mmCIF file of C-alpha atoms in Angstrom:
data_model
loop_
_atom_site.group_PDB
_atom_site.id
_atom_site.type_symbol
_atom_site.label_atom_id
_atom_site.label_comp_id
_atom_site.label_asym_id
_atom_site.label_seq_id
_atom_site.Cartn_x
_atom_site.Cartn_y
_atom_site.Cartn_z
ATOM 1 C CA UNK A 1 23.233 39.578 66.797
ATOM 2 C CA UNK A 2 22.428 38.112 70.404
ATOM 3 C CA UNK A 3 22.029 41.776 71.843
ATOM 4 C CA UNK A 4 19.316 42.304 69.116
ATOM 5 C CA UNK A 5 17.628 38.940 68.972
ATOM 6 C CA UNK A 6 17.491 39.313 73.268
ATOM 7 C CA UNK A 7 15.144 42.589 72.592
ATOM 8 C CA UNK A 8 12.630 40.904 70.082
ATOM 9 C CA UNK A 9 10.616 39.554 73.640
ATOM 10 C CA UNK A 10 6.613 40.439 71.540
ATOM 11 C CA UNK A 11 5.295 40.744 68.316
ATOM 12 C CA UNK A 12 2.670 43.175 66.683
ATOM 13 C CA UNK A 13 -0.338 41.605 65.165
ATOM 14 C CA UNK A 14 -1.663 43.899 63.039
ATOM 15 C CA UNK A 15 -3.984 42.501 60.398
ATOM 16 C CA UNK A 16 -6.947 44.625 60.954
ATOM 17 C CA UNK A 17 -4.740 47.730 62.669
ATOM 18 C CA UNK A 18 -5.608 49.750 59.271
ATOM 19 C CA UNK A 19 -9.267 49.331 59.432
ATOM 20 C CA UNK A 20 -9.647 51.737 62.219
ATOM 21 C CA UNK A 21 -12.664 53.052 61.558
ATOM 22 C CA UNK A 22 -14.391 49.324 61.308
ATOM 23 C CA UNK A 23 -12.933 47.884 64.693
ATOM 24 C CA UNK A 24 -16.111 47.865 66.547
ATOM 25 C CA UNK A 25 -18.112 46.442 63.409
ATOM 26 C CA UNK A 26 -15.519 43.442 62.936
ATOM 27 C CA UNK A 27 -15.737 42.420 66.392
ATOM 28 C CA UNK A 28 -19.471 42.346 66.261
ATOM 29 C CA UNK A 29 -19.353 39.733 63.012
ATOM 30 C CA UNK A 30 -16.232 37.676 64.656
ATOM 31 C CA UNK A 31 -17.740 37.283 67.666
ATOM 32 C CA UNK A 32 -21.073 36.865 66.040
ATOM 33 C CA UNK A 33 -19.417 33.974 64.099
ATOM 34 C CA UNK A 34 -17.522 32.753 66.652
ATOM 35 C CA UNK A 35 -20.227 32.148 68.974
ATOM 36 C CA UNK A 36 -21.942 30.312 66.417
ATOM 37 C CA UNK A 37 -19.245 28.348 65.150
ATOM 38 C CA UNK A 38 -18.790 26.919 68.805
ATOM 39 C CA UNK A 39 -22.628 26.063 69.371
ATOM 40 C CA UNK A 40 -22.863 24.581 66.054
ATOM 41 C CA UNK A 41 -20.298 22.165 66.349
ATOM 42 C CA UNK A 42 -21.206 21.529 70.386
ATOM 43 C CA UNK A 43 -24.730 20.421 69.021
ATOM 44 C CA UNK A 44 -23.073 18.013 66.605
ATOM 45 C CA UNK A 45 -20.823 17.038 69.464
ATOM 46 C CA UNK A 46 -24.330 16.424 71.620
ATOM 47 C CA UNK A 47 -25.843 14.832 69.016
ATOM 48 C CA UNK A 48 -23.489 12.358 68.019
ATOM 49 C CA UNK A 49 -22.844 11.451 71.909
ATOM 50 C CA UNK A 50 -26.440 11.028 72.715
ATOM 51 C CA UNK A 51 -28.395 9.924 69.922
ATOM 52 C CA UNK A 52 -28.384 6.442 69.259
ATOM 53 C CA UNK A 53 -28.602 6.275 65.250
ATOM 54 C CA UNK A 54 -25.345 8.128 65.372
ATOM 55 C CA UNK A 55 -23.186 5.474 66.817
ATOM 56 C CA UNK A 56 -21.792 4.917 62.833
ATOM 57 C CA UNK A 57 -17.563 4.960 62.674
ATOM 58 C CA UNK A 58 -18.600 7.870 60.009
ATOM 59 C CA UNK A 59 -20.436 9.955 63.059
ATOM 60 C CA UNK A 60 -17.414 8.805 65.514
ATOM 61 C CA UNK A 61 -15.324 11.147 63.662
ATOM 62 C CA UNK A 62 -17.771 13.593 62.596
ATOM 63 C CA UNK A 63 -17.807 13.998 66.571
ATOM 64 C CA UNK A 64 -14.097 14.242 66.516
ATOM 65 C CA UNK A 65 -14.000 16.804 63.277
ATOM 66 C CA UNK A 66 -16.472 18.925 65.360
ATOM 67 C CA UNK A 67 -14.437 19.004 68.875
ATOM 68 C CA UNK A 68 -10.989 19.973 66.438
ATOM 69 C CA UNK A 69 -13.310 22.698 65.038
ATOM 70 C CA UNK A 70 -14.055 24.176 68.399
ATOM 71 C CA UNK A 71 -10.589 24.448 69.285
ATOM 72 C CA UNK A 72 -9.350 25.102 66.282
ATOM 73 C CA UNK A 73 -11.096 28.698 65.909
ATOM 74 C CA UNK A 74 -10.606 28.776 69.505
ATOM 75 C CA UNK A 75 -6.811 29.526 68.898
ATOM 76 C CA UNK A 76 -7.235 32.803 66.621
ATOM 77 C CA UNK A 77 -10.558 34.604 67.030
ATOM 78 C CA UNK A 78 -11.096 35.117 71.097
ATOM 79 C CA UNK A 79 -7.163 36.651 70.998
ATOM 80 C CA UNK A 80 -8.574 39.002 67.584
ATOM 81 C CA UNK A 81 -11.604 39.730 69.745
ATOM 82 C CA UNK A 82 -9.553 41.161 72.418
ATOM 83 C CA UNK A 83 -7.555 42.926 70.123
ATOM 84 C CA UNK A 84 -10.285 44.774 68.203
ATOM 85 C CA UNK A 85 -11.863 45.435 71.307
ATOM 86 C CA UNK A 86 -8.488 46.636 73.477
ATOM 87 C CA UNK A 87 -7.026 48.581 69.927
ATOM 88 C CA UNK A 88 -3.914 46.740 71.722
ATOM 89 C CA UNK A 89 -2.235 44.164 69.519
ATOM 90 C CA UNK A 90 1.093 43.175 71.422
ATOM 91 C CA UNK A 91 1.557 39.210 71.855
ATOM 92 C CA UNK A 92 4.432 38.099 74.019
ATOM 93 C CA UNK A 93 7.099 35.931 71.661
ATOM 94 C CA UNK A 94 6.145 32.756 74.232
ATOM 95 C CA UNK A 95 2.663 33.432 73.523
ATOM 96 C CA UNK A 96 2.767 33.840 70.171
ATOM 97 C CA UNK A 97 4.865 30.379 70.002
ATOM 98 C CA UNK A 98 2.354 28.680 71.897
ATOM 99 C CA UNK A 99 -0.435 30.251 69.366
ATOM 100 C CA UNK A 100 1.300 28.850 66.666
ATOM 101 C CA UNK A 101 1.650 25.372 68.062
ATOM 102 C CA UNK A 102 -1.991 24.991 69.089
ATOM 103 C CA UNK A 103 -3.355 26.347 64.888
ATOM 104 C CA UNK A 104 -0.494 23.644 63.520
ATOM 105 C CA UNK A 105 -1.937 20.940 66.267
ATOM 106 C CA UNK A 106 -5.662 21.559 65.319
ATOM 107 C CA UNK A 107 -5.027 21.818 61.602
ATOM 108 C CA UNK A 108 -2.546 18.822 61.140
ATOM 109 C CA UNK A 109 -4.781 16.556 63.039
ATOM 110 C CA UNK A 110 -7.633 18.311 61.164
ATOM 111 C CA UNK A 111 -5.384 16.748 57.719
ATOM 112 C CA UNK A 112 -5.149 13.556 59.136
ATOM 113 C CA UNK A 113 -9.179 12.932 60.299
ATOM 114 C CA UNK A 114 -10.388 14.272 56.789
ATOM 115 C CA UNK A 115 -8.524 11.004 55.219
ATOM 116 C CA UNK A 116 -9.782 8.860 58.199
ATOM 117 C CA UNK A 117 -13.110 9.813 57.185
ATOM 118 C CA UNK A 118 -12.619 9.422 53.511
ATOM 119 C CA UNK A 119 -11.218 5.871 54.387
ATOM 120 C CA UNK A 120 -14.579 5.127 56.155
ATOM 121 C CA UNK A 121 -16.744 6.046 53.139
ATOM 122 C CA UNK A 122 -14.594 3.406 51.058
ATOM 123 C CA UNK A 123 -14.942 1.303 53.362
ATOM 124 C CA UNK A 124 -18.935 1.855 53.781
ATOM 125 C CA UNK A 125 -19.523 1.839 49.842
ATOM 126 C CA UNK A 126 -16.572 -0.457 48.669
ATOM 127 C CA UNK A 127 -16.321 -3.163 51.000
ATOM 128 C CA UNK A 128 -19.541 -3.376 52.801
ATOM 129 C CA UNK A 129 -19.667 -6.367 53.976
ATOM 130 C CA UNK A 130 -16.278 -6.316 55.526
ATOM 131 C CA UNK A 131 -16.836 -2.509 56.791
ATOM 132 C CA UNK A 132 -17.812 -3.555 60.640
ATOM 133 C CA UNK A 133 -14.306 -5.565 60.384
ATOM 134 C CA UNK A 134 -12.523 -2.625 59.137
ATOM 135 C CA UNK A 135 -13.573 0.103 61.099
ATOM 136 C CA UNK A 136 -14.580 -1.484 64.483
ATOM 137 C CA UNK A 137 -14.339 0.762 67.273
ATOM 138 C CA UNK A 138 -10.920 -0.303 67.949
ATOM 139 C CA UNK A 139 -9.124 1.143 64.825
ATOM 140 C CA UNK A 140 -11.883 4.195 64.898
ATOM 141 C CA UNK A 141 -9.808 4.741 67.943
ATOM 142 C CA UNK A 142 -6.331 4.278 66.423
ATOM 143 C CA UNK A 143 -7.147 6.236 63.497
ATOM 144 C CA UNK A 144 -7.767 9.189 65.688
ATOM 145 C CA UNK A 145 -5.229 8.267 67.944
ATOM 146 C CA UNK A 146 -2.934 8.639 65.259
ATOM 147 C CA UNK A 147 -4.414 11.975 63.849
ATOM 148 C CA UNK A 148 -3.696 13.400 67.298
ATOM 149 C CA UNK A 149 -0.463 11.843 67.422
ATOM 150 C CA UNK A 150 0.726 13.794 64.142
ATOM 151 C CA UNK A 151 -0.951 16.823 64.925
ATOM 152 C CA UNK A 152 1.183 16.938 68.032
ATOM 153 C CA UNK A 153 4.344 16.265 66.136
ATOM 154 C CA UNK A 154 3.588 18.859 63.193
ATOM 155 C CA UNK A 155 3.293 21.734 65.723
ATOM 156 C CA UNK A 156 5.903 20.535 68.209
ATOM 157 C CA UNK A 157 8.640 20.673 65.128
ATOM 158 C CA UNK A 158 7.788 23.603 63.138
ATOM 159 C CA UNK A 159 6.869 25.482 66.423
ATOM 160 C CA UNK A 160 10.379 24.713 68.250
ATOM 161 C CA UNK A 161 12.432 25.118 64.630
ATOM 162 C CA UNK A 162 10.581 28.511 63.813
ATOM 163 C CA UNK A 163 11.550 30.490 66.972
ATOM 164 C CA UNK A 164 14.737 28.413 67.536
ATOM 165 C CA UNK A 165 15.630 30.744 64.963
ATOM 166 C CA UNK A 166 16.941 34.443 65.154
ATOM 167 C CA UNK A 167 14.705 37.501 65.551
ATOM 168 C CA UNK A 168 16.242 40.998 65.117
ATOM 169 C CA UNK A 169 13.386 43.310 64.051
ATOM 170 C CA UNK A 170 11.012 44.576 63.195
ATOM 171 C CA UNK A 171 8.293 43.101 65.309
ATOM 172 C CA UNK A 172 5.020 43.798 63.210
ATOM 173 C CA UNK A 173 3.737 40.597 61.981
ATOM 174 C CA UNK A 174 1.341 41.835 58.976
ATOM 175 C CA UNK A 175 -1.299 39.106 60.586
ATOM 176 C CA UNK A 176 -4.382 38.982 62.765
ATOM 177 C CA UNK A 177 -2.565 35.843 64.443
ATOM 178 C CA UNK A 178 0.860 33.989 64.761
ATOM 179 C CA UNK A 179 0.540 32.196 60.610
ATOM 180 C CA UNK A 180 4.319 30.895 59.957
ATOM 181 C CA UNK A 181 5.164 32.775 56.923
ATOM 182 C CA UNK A 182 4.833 35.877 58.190
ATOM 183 C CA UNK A 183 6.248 35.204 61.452
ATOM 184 C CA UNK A 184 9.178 33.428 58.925
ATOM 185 C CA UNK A 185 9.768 37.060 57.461
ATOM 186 C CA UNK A 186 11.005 38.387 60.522
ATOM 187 C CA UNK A 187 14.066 36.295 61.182
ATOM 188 C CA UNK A 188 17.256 37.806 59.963
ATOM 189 C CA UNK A 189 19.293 36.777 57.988
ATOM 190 C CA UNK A 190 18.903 33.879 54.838
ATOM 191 C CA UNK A 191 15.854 31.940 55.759
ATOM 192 C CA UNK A 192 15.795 30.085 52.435
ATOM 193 C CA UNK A 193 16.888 26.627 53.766
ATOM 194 C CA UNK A 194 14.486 26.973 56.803
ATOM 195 C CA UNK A 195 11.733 27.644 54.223
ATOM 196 C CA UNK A 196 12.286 24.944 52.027
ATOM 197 C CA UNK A 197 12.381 22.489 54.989
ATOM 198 C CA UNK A 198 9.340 24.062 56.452
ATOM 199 C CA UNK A 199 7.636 23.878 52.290
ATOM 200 C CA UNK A 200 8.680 19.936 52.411
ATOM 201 C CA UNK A 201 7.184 19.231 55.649
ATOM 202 C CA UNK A 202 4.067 21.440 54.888
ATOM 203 C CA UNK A 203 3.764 19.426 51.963
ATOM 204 C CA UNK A 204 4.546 15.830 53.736
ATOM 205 C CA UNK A 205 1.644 16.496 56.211
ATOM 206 C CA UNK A 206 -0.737 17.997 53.598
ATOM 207 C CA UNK A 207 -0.456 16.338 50.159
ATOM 208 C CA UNK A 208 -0.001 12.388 52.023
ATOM 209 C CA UNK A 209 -3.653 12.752 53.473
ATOM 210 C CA UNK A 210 -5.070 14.716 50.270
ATOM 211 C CA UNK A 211 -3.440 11.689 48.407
ATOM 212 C CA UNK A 212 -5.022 9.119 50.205
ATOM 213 C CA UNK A 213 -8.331 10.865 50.179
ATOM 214 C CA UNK A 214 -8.178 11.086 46.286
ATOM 215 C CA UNK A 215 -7.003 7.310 46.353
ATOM 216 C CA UNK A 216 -10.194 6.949 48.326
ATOM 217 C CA UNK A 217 -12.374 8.734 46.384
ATOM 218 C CA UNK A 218 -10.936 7.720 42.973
ATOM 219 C CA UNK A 219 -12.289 3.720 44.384
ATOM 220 C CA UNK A 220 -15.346 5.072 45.590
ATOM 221 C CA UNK A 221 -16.127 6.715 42.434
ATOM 222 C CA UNK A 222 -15.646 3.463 40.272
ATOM 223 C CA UNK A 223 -17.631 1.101 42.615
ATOM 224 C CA UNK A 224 -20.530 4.060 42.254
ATOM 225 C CA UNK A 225 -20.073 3.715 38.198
ATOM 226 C CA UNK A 226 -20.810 0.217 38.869
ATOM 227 C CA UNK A 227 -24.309 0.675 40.658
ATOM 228 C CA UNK A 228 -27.063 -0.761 38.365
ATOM 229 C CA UNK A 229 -29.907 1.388 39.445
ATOM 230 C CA UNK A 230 -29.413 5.436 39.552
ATOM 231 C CA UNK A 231 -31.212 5.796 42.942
ATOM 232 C CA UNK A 232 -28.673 3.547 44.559
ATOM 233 C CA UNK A 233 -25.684 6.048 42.555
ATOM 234 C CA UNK A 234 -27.364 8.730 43.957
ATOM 235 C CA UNK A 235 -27.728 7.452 47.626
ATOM 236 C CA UNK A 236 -23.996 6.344 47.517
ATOM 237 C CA UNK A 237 -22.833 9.370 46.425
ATOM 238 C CA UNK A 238 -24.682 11.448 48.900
ATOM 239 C CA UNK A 239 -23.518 9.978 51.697
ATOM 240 C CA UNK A 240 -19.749 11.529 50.436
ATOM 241 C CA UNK A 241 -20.817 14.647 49.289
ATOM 242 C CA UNK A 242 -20.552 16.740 52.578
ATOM 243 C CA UNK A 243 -17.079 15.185 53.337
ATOM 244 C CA UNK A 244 -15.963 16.285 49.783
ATOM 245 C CA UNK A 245 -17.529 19.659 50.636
ATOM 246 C CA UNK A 246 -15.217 19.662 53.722
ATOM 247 C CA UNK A 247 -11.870 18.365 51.956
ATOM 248 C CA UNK A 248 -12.311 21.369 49.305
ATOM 249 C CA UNK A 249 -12.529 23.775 51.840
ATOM 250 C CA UNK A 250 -9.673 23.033 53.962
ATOM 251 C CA UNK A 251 -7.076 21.734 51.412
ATOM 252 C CA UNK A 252 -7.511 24.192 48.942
ATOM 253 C CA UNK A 253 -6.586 27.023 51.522
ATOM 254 C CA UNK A 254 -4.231 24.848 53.599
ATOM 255 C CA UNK A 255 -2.062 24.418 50.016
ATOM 256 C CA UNK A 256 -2.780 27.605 49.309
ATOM 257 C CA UNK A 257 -0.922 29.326 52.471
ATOM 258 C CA UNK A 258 1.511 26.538 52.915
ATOM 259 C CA UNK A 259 3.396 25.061 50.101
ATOM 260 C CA UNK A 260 4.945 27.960 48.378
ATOM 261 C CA UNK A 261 7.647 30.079 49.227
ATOM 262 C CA UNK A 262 7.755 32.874 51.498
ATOM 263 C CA UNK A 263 8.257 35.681 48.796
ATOM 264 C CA UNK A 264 5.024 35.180 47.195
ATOM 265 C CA UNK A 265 3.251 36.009 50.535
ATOM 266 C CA UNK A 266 1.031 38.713 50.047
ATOM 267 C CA UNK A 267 0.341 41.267 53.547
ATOM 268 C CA UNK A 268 -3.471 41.629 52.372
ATOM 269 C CA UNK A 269 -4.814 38.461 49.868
ATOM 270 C CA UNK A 270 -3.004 35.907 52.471
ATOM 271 C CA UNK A 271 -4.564 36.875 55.679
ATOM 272 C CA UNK A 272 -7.828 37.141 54.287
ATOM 273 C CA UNK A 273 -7.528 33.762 52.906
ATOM 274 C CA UNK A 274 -6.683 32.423 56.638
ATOM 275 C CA UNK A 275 -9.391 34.173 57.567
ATOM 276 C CA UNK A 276 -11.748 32.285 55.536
ATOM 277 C CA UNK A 277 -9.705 28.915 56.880
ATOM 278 C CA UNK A 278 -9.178 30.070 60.277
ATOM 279 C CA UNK A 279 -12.642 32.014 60.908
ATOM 280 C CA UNK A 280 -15.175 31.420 58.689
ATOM 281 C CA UNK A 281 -14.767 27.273 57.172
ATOM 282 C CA UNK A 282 -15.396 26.138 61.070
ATOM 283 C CA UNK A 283 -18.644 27.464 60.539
ATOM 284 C CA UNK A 284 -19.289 25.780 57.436
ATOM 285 C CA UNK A 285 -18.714 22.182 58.856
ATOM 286 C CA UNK A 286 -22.131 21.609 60.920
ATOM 287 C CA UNK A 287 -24.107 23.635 58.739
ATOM 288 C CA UNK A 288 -22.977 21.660 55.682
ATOM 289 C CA UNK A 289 -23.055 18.171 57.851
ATOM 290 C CA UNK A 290 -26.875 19.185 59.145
ATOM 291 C CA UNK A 291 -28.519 20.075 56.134
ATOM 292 C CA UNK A 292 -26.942 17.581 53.593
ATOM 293 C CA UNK A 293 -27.846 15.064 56.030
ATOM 294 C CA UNK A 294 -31.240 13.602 56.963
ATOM 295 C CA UNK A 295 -29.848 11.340 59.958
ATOM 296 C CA UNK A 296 -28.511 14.230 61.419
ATOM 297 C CA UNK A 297 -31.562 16.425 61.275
ATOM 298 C CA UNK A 298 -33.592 13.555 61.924
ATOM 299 C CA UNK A 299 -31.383 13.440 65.418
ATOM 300 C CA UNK A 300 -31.803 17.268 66.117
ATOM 301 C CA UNK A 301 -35.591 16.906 65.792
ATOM 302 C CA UNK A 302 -35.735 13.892 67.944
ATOM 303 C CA UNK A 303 -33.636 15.872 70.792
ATOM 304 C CA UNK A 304 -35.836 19.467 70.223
ATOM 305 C CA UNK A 305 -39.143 17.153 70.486
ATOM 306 C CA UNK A 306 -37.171 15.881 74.231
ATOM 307 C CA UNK A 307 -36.521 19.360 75.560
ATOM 308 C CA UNK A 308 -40.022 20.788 74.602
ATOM 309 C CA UNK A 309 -42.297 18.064 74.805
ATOM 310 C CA UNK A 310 -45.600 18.108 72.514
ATOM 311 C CA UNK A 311 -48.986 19.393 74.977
ATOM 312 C CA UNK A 312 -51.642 16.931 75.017
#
């Protein structure tokens, strides 16, 4: 068992190794939608920094969401780039570790700022006169402080447990990047008590926030029933609809992948679901945060008119 575990030292990702033929036309989209997933979410990260009707707790972490975006598509598609381009999919074992701490840092944190935010729009439309009290820039600051915090823990514990563990071969991880349940197929030997601690942590880290953000939104959605006038409904509820957007998006793939067991993983429906989590829902965030909101777009005009100023 050591002599085999000591030759597992890289992996083979090969999600996309059976689309031969399209290699060259997948790394034109990815990279396509990479680059634009990065300048979106630097703008909002501009915007937010620089504009001065943006200094809201709800824009503090729409800064934050942004900069988590950036890295967190930063971890999968520049390593898929190289791949499509090189035809070469080997990653080291230490580097495919490493790949899988960074997607569990981003995404845990990523858990943890969505109910931040969902705590600020109770805050904004339940207790509004107490909402400068409750999320002053001090507790903006421990609230993603503590988002952080976890994210570090979630990918410190599953990373270390998952390749504490033995690997004897094969080596071909039926992925486009280091996911844990298909890494998790390649140890030897009975996995099923590792996989139902790594299903009750999954589900710690991901059903706690998507609690609280129900919670939230459950408190939110009576104090809107109580609105006398419709236009006031309708501006209250507008102001959550993006977030909402957001949450379905990311926990309805995160619970997806996550919190079932490793038999029921599926070599092509699963990775195309990451991809749409990993790849394509970054994307999503500023476009749905821009054009659902006027403040926002007011912001980008105000900053275009700067850099190309009106002729006389």
């Amino acid at each position: 068992m050591n002599t085999n575990t000591s030759m597992v030292t890289e992996f083979l990702l090969v999600g996309f190794s059976h689309l031969a033929d399209l290699q060259g036309l997948l790394f034109s989209v990815f990279l396509t939608i990479y680059l634009l997933t990065v300048a979106g979410n630097f703008l909002i990260v501009v915007l937010v920094s620089t504009d001065a009707a943006l200094q809201s707790p709800m824009y503090f972490f729409l800064r934050v969401l942004s900069t988590l975006e950036m890295g967190y598509t930063s971890v999968t598609v520049p390593l898929l780039l190289h791949h499509l381009l090189s035809g070469q999919c080997h990653i080291s074992r230490s580097g495919c570790a490493l790949q899988m701490f960074f997607f569990l840092f981003f995404g845990a944190t990523e858990c943890c700022l969505l109910a931040a935010m969902a705590y600020d729009r109770y805050a904004a439309i339940c207790e509004p006169l107490r909402y400068p009290l409750l999320l002053s820039h001090r507790m903006c600051l421990q609230l993603t402080g503590s988002a952080w915090a976890c994210g570090v823990l979630v990918g410190l514990g599953h990373t270390c447990f998952i390749f504490s563990l033995p690997f004897c071969g094969p080596n071909a991880i039926p992925h486009f990047f280091c996911e844990i349940q298909p890494v998790l197929q390649l140890v030897c030997g009975d996995t099923s008590l590792n996989e139902l601690q790594i299903i009750l942590a999954a589900a710690l880290i991901i059903l706690c926030p998507f609690g609280l953000i129900l919670g939230s939104y459950g408190r939110i959605l009576i104090t809107i029933f109580w609105i006398p006038s419709a236009v006031g409904r309708r501006k209250a509820f507008s102001t959550c609809s993006s977030h909402l957007i957001v949450v379905s998006l990311f926990y309805g793939t995160a619970i997806f992948i996550y919190i079932r067991p490793k038999a029921s993983y599926d070599p092509i429906t699963d990775p195309l679901v990451s991809l749409f989590y990993a790849v394509v829902t970054p994307i999503l965030n500023p476009i749905i945060y821009s054009l659902r909101n006027t403040e926002v777009k007011a912001a980008l005009k105000r900053t275009m008119q700067k850099m190309v100023p009106m002729e006389i």
